[in-house]
GROMACS .gro file of C-alpha atoms in nm:
model
  252
    1MET     CA    1  10.737   8.737   9.143
    2SER     CA    2  10.919   8.626   9.456
    3ILE     CA    3  10.795   8.648   9.815
    4GLU     CA    4  11.031   8.944   9.858
    5ASP     CA    5  10.883   9.115   9.551
    6LYS     CA    6  10.531   9.059   9.686
    7ALA     CA    7  10.633   9.222  10.014
    8VAL     CA    8  10.765   9.525   9.824
    9VAL     CA    9  10.436   9.556   9.636
   10SER     CA   10  10.237   9.523   9.959
   11ASN     CA   11  10.443   9.805  10.111
   12GLN     CA   12  10.404  10.014   9.795
   13TYR     CA   13  10.025   9.996   9.820
   14ALA     CA   14   9.983   9.986  10.198
   15THR     CA   15   9.824  10.330  10.171
   16SER     CA   16   9.693  10.527   9.876
   17SER     CA   17   9.956  10.807   9.884
   18ARG     CA   18  10.197  10.676   9.619
   19LEU     CA   19   9.918  10.568   9.388
   20GLU     CA   20   9.756  10.910   9.423
   21THR     CA   21  10.091  11.070   9.330
   22ARG     CA   22  10.096  10.873   9.006
   23ILE     CA   23   9.732  10.942   8.929
   24SER     CA   24   9.783  11.316   8.982
   25ILE     CA   25  10.050  11.355   8.712
   26HIS     CA   26   9.823  11.189   8.459
   27GLU     CA   27   9.537  11.419   8.557
   28LYS     CA   28   9.762  11.725   8.526
   29TYR     CA   29   9.960  11.650   8.210
   30SER     CA   30   9.766  11.402   7.996
   31ARG     CA   31   9.702  11.520   7.642
   32ASN     CA   32   9.374  11.327   7.633
   33LYS     CA   33   9.152  11.532   7.864
   34LEU     CA   34   8.897  11.254   7.920
   35PRO     CA   35   9.011  11.109   8.254
   36PHE     CA   36   9.145  10.756   8.222
   37GLY     CA   37   8.898  10.622   8.478
   38GLU     CA   38   8.601  10.767   8.292
   39TRP     CA   39   8.734  10.621   7.967
   40VAL     CA   40   8.761  10.274   8.122
   41VAL     CA   41   8.422  10.286   8.295
   42SER     CA   42   8.253  10.401   7.973
   43HIS     CA   43   8.314  10.053   7.828
   44TYR     CA   44   8.148   9.859   8.112
   45ASP     CA   45   7.787   9.902   7.995
   46LEU     CA   46   7.655   9.774   8.327
   47GLN     CA   47   7.299   9.646   8.324
   48PRO     CA   48   7.022   9.653   8.589
   49GLY     CA   49   7.058   9.377   8.844
   50GLU     CA   50   7.415   9.282   8.756
   51GLN     CA   51   7.660   9.165   9.021
   52VAL     CA   52   8.003   9.327   8.976
   53LEU     CA   53   8.335   9.234   9.138
   54GLU     CA   54   8.644   9.453   9.121
   55LEU     CA   55   8.981   9.309   9.220
   56GLY     CA   56   9.252   9.557   9.312
   57CYS     CA   57   9.011   9.849   9.330
   58GLY     CA   58   9.280  10.084   9.463
   59THR     CA   59   9.136  10.416   9.574
   60GLY     CA   60   8.805  10.348   9.400
   61SER     CA   61   8.853  10.668   9.201
   62MET     CA   62   8.711  10.518   8.881
   63TRP     CA   63   8.372  10.487   9.051
   64GLN     CA   64   8.353  10.845   9.177
   65GLY     CA   65   8.052  11.022   9.033
   66MET     CA   66   7.920  10.703   8.873
   67THR     CA   67   7.554  10.605   8.911
   68LEU     CA   68   7.476  10.234   8.898
   69PRO     CA   69   7.176  10.091   8.711
   70ASP     CA   70   6.881   9.977   8.924
   71GLY     CA   71   6.964   9.670   9.128
   72CYS     CA   72   7.328   9.663   9.019
   73HIS     CA   73   7.558   9.575   9.307
   74VAL     CA   74   7.935   9.622   9.328
   75THR     CA   75   8.185   9.438   9.547
   76LEU     CA   76   8.513   9.627   9.574
   77THR     CA   77   8.823   9.438   9.690
   78ASP     CA   78   9.191   9.507   9.734
   79LEU     CA   79   9.488   9.330   9.890
   80SER     CA   80   9.560   9.645  10.093
   81ALA     CA   81   9.331   9.729  10.383
   82GLY     CA   82   9.457  10.088  10.375
   83MET     CA   83   9.375  10.123  10.007
   84LEU     CA   84   9.033   9.966  10.061
   85GLU     CA   85   8.950  10.218  10.332
   86THR     CA   86   9.023  10.502  10.089
   87ALA     CA   87   8.801  10.331   9.832
   88ARG     CA   88   8.522  10.303  10.088
   89GLN     CA   89   8.536  10.678  10.146
   90ASN     CA   90   8.544  10.756   9.773
   91THR     CA   91   8.250  10.531   9.687
   92ALA     CA   92   8.011  10.596   9.974
   93HIS     CA   93   7.744  10.683   9.716
   94LEU     CA   94   7.745  10.330   9.571
   95CYS     CA   95   7.553  10.020   9.670
   96ALA     CA   96   7.875   9.832   9.745
   97ASP     CA   97   8.044   9.577   9.966
   98TYR     CA   98   8.413   9.588  10.055
   99ALA     CA   99   8.661   9.311  10.131
  100VAL     CA  100   9.034   9.254  10.158
  101CYS     CA  101   9.103   8.996   9.889
  102ASP     CA  102   9.391   8.820   9.715
  103ALA     CA  103   9.324   8.779   9.342
  104MET     CA  104   9.479   8.431   9.351
  105THR     CA  105   9.226   8.305   9.608
  106VAL     CA  106   8.900   8.487   9.540
  107PRO     CA  107   8.662   8.409   9.832
  108TYR     CA  108   8.339   8.386   9.631
  109SER     CA  109   8.139   8.101   9.485
  110ALA     CA  110   8.152   7.990   9.123
  111ALA     CA  111   7.951   8.189   8.868
  112ALA     CA  112   7.866   8.457   9.126
  113PHE     CA  113   7.933   8.765   8.911
  114ASP     CA  114   7.815   8.906   8.579
  115VAL     CA  115   8.118   9.135   8.557
  116VAL     CA  116   8.470   9.106   8.699
  117ILE     CA  117   8.717   9.396   8.678
  118ALA     CA  118   9.094   9.390   8.736
  119ASN     CA  119   9.241   9.719   8.618
  120MET     CA  120   9.610   9.810   8.634
  121MET     CA  121   9.694   9.531   8.877
  122LEU     CA  122   9.744   9.190   8.716
  123TYR     CA  123  10.113   9.261   8.657
  124HIS     CA  124  10.156   9.273   9.037
  125VAL     CA  125   9.999   8.930   9.098
  126PRO     CA  126  10.263   8.662   9.170
  127ASP     CA  127  10.075   8.394   8.972
  128ILE     CA  128   9.877   8.567   8.696
  129ASP     CA  129   9.749   8.241   8.546
  130ARG     CA  130   9.608   8.135   8.881
  131ALA     CA  131   9.435   8.472   8.923
  132LEU     CA  132   9.281   8.447   8.575
  133SER     CA  133   9.159   8.097   8.658
  134GLU     CA  134   8.993   8.233   8.971
  135ILE     CA  135   8.837   8.517   8.773
  136ARG     CA  136   8.697   8.272   8.519
  137ARG     CA  137   8.561   8.057   8.804
  138VAL     CA  138   8.362   8.334   8.976
  139LEU     CA  139   8.240   8.480   8.645
  140LYS     CA  140   7.909   8.361   8.501
  141PRO     CA  141   7.935   8.168   8.170
  142ASN     CA  142   7.814   8.470   7.973
  143GLY     CA  143   7.992   8.721   8.197
  144ARG     CA  144   8.238   8.995   8.102
  145PHE     CA  145   8.591   9.052   8.228
  146PHE     CA  146   8.767   9.389   8.200
  147ALA     CA  147   9.141   9.439   8.250
  148ALA     CA  148   9.311   9.771   8.180
  149THR     CA  149   9.689   9.772   8.156
  150PHE     CA  150   9.983   9.952   7.996
  151GLY     CA  151  10.206   9.873   7.702
  152GLU     CA  152  10.580   9.826   7.672
  153HIS     CA  153  10.652  10.157   7.495
  154GLY     CA  154  10.524  10.421   7.736
  155ALA     CA  155  10.657  10.705   7.949
  156VAL     CA  156  10.874  10.491   8.176
  157GLU     CA  157  11.049  10.326   7.884
  158ALA     CA  158  11.103  10.666   7.719
  159VAL     CA  159  11.255  10.809   8.038
  160LEU     CA  160  11.490  10.513   8.080
  161GLU     CA  161  11.602  10.555   7.719
  162MET     CA  162  11.676  10.924   7.781
  163LEU     CA  163  11.883  10.829   8.083
  164LYS     CA  164  12.055  10.545   7.893
  165LEU     CA  165  11.948  10.300   8.162
  166PRO     CA  166  11.832   9.940   8.119
  167CYS     CA  167  11.457   9.889   8.121
  168SER     CA  168  11.340   9.793   8.469
  169ALA     CA  169  10.969   9.829   8.396
  170ASN     CA  170  10.722   9.557   8.495
  171HIS     CA  171  10.620   9.385   8.171
  172ARG     CA  172  10.446   9.082   8.322
  173PHE     CA  173  10.100   9.170   8.185
  174THR     CA  174  10.098   9.428   7.906
  175LEU     CA  175   9.907   9.523   7.594
  176GLN     CA  176  10.164   9.322   7.401
  177ASN     CA  177  10.155   8.996   7.597
  178GLY     CA  178   9.816   9.009   7.769
  179THR     CA  179   9.622   8.837   7.492
  180ALA     CA  180   9.839   8.524   7.508
  181GLN     CA  181   9.772   8.498   7.882
  182LEU     CA  182   9.401   8.570   7.858
  183GLU     CA  183   9.325   8.329   7.574
  184LYS     CA  184   9.395   8.035   7.805
  185HIS     CA  185   9.082   8.129   8.000
  186PHE     CA  186   8.852   8.325   7.767
  187SER     CA  187   8.715   8.249   7.421
  188GLU     CA  188   8.680   8.609   7.299
  189ILE     CA  189   8.931   8.884   7.372
  190HIS     CA  190   8.901   9.240   7.245
  191LEU     CA  191   9.167   9.507   7.303
  192ILE     CA  192   9.078   9.876   7.292
  193ARG     CA  193   9.375  10.114   7.287
  194ARG     CA  194   9.366  10.468   7.426
  195GLU     CA  195   9.533  10.752   7.238
  196ASP     CA  196   9.726  10.974   7.477
  197ALA     CA  197  10.059  11.129   7.582
  198LEU     CA  198  10.208  11.322   7.873
  199ASP     CA  199  10.305  11.686   7.812
  200VAL     CA  200  10.504  11.776   8.123
  201THR     CA  201  10.583  12.143   8.187
  202HIS     CA  202  10.714  12.121   8.547
  203LEU     CA  203  10.993  11.864   8.555
  204PRO     CA  204  11.005  11.814   8.935
  205ASP     CA  205  10.655  11.664   8.905
  206LEU     CA  206  10.795  11.401   8.670
  207ILE     CA  207  11.074  11.316   8.913
  208THR     CA  208  10.825  11.277   9.199
  209TYR     CA  209  10.617  11.051   8.975
  210LEU     CA  210  10.912  10.831   8.884
  211ARG     CA  211  11.035  10.801   9.241
  212SER     CA  212  10.689  10.688   9.354
  213MET     CA  213  10.720  10.372   9.144
  214GLN     CA  214  10.828  10.047   9.306
  215GLY     CA  215  11.001   9.934   8.986
  216MET     CA  216  11.216  10.245   8.939
  217THR     CA  217  11.487  10.167   9.195
  218VAL     CA  218  11.733  10.206   8.907
  219LEU     CA  219  11.701  10.582   8.969
  220ALA     CA  220  11.791  10.559   9.338
  221ASP     CA  221  12.153  10.665   9.288
  222LEU     CA  222  12.073  10.951   9.051
  223PRO     CA  223  12.025  11.289   9.223
  224ASP     CA  224  11.736  11.511   9.122
  225ASP     CA  225  11.961  11.775   8.964
  226GLU     CA  226  12.110  11.515   8.730
  227LEU     CA  227  11.763  11.399   8.627
  228LEU     CA  228  11.655  11.759   8.572
  229ALA     CA  229  11.955  11.823   8.348
  230VAL     CA  230  11.876  11.523   8.127
  231PHE     CA  231  11.505  11.599   8.104
  232SER     CA  232  11.569  11.969   8.036
  233ALA     CA  233  11.779  11.875   7.734
  234HIS     CA  234  11.471  11.709   7.583
  235LEU     CA  235  11.234  12.003   7.634
  236LYS     CA  236  11.068  12.148   7.326
  237ASP     CA  237  10.908  12.489   7.375
  238GLY     CA  238  10.910  12.425   7.748
  239VAL     CA  239  10.735  12.089   7.724
  240LEU     CA  240  10.867  11.737   7.773
  241SER     CA  241  10.638  11.508   7.573
  242LEU     CA  242  10.632  11.142   7.669
  243PRO     CA  243  10.434  10.861   7.507
  244LYS     CA  244  10.152  10.691   7.695
  245GLU     CA  245  10.044  10.341   7.601
  246TYR     CA  246   9.733  10.220   7.778
  247GLY     CA  247   9.441  10.003   7.681
  248LEU     CA  248   9.156   9.783   7.798
  249PHE     CA  249   9.104   9.411   7.745
  250ILE     CA  250   8.740   9.302   7.728
  251CYS     CA  251   8.697   8.925   7.760
  252THR     CA  252   8.405   8.683   7.748
   0.00000   0.00000   0.00000
């Protein structure tokens, strides 16, 4: 990722609005009714007294409604100060600290955390290997690392195929290539896949979702009515079904 690309990402996540747009379509149209955040958090199995670090916490929505075990402490970080402020508001019930943090230069001492979390964000990091090295450094020897990400055959890829456009999706850290990157830093890697799909009934919502993505500039010259015409041709009983490919890496 170039310096220019990093600037685009920083602008994309300067506030939580675009991320919240993308989250909302999944909440509204996902076939799997267990919210993605709850599904991810259910695998953490946090223990009393554990120190937890999350990199790229975003809006902190995955922690909403969650009760921590006794003595468990969470440090939430994000590269975006605006995003972190939203997370602070959403997680006021937690025993937590907050810090603006770059995943490539984590400002904590070695072996400081029992758990490190980096969900849906490693593909944005300019140097993923450096970030994973930092994660390994701050993680205790018997600690656990969680990294949720998407695959290479999801909704975006399906939409681009419908539109007969080249794939412009970010495939820097996916379910398909994540293991090869993680095994340089962790001895055990387990991938849990989530079964799901999007069943969209109001096509303008899909267009809003796609236009909120930094990597979908390929759609910039296509007017909404043209997109609606293509998507409408793929409706079945009033529903446009799109694949979702998400999963969670658990590493030790």
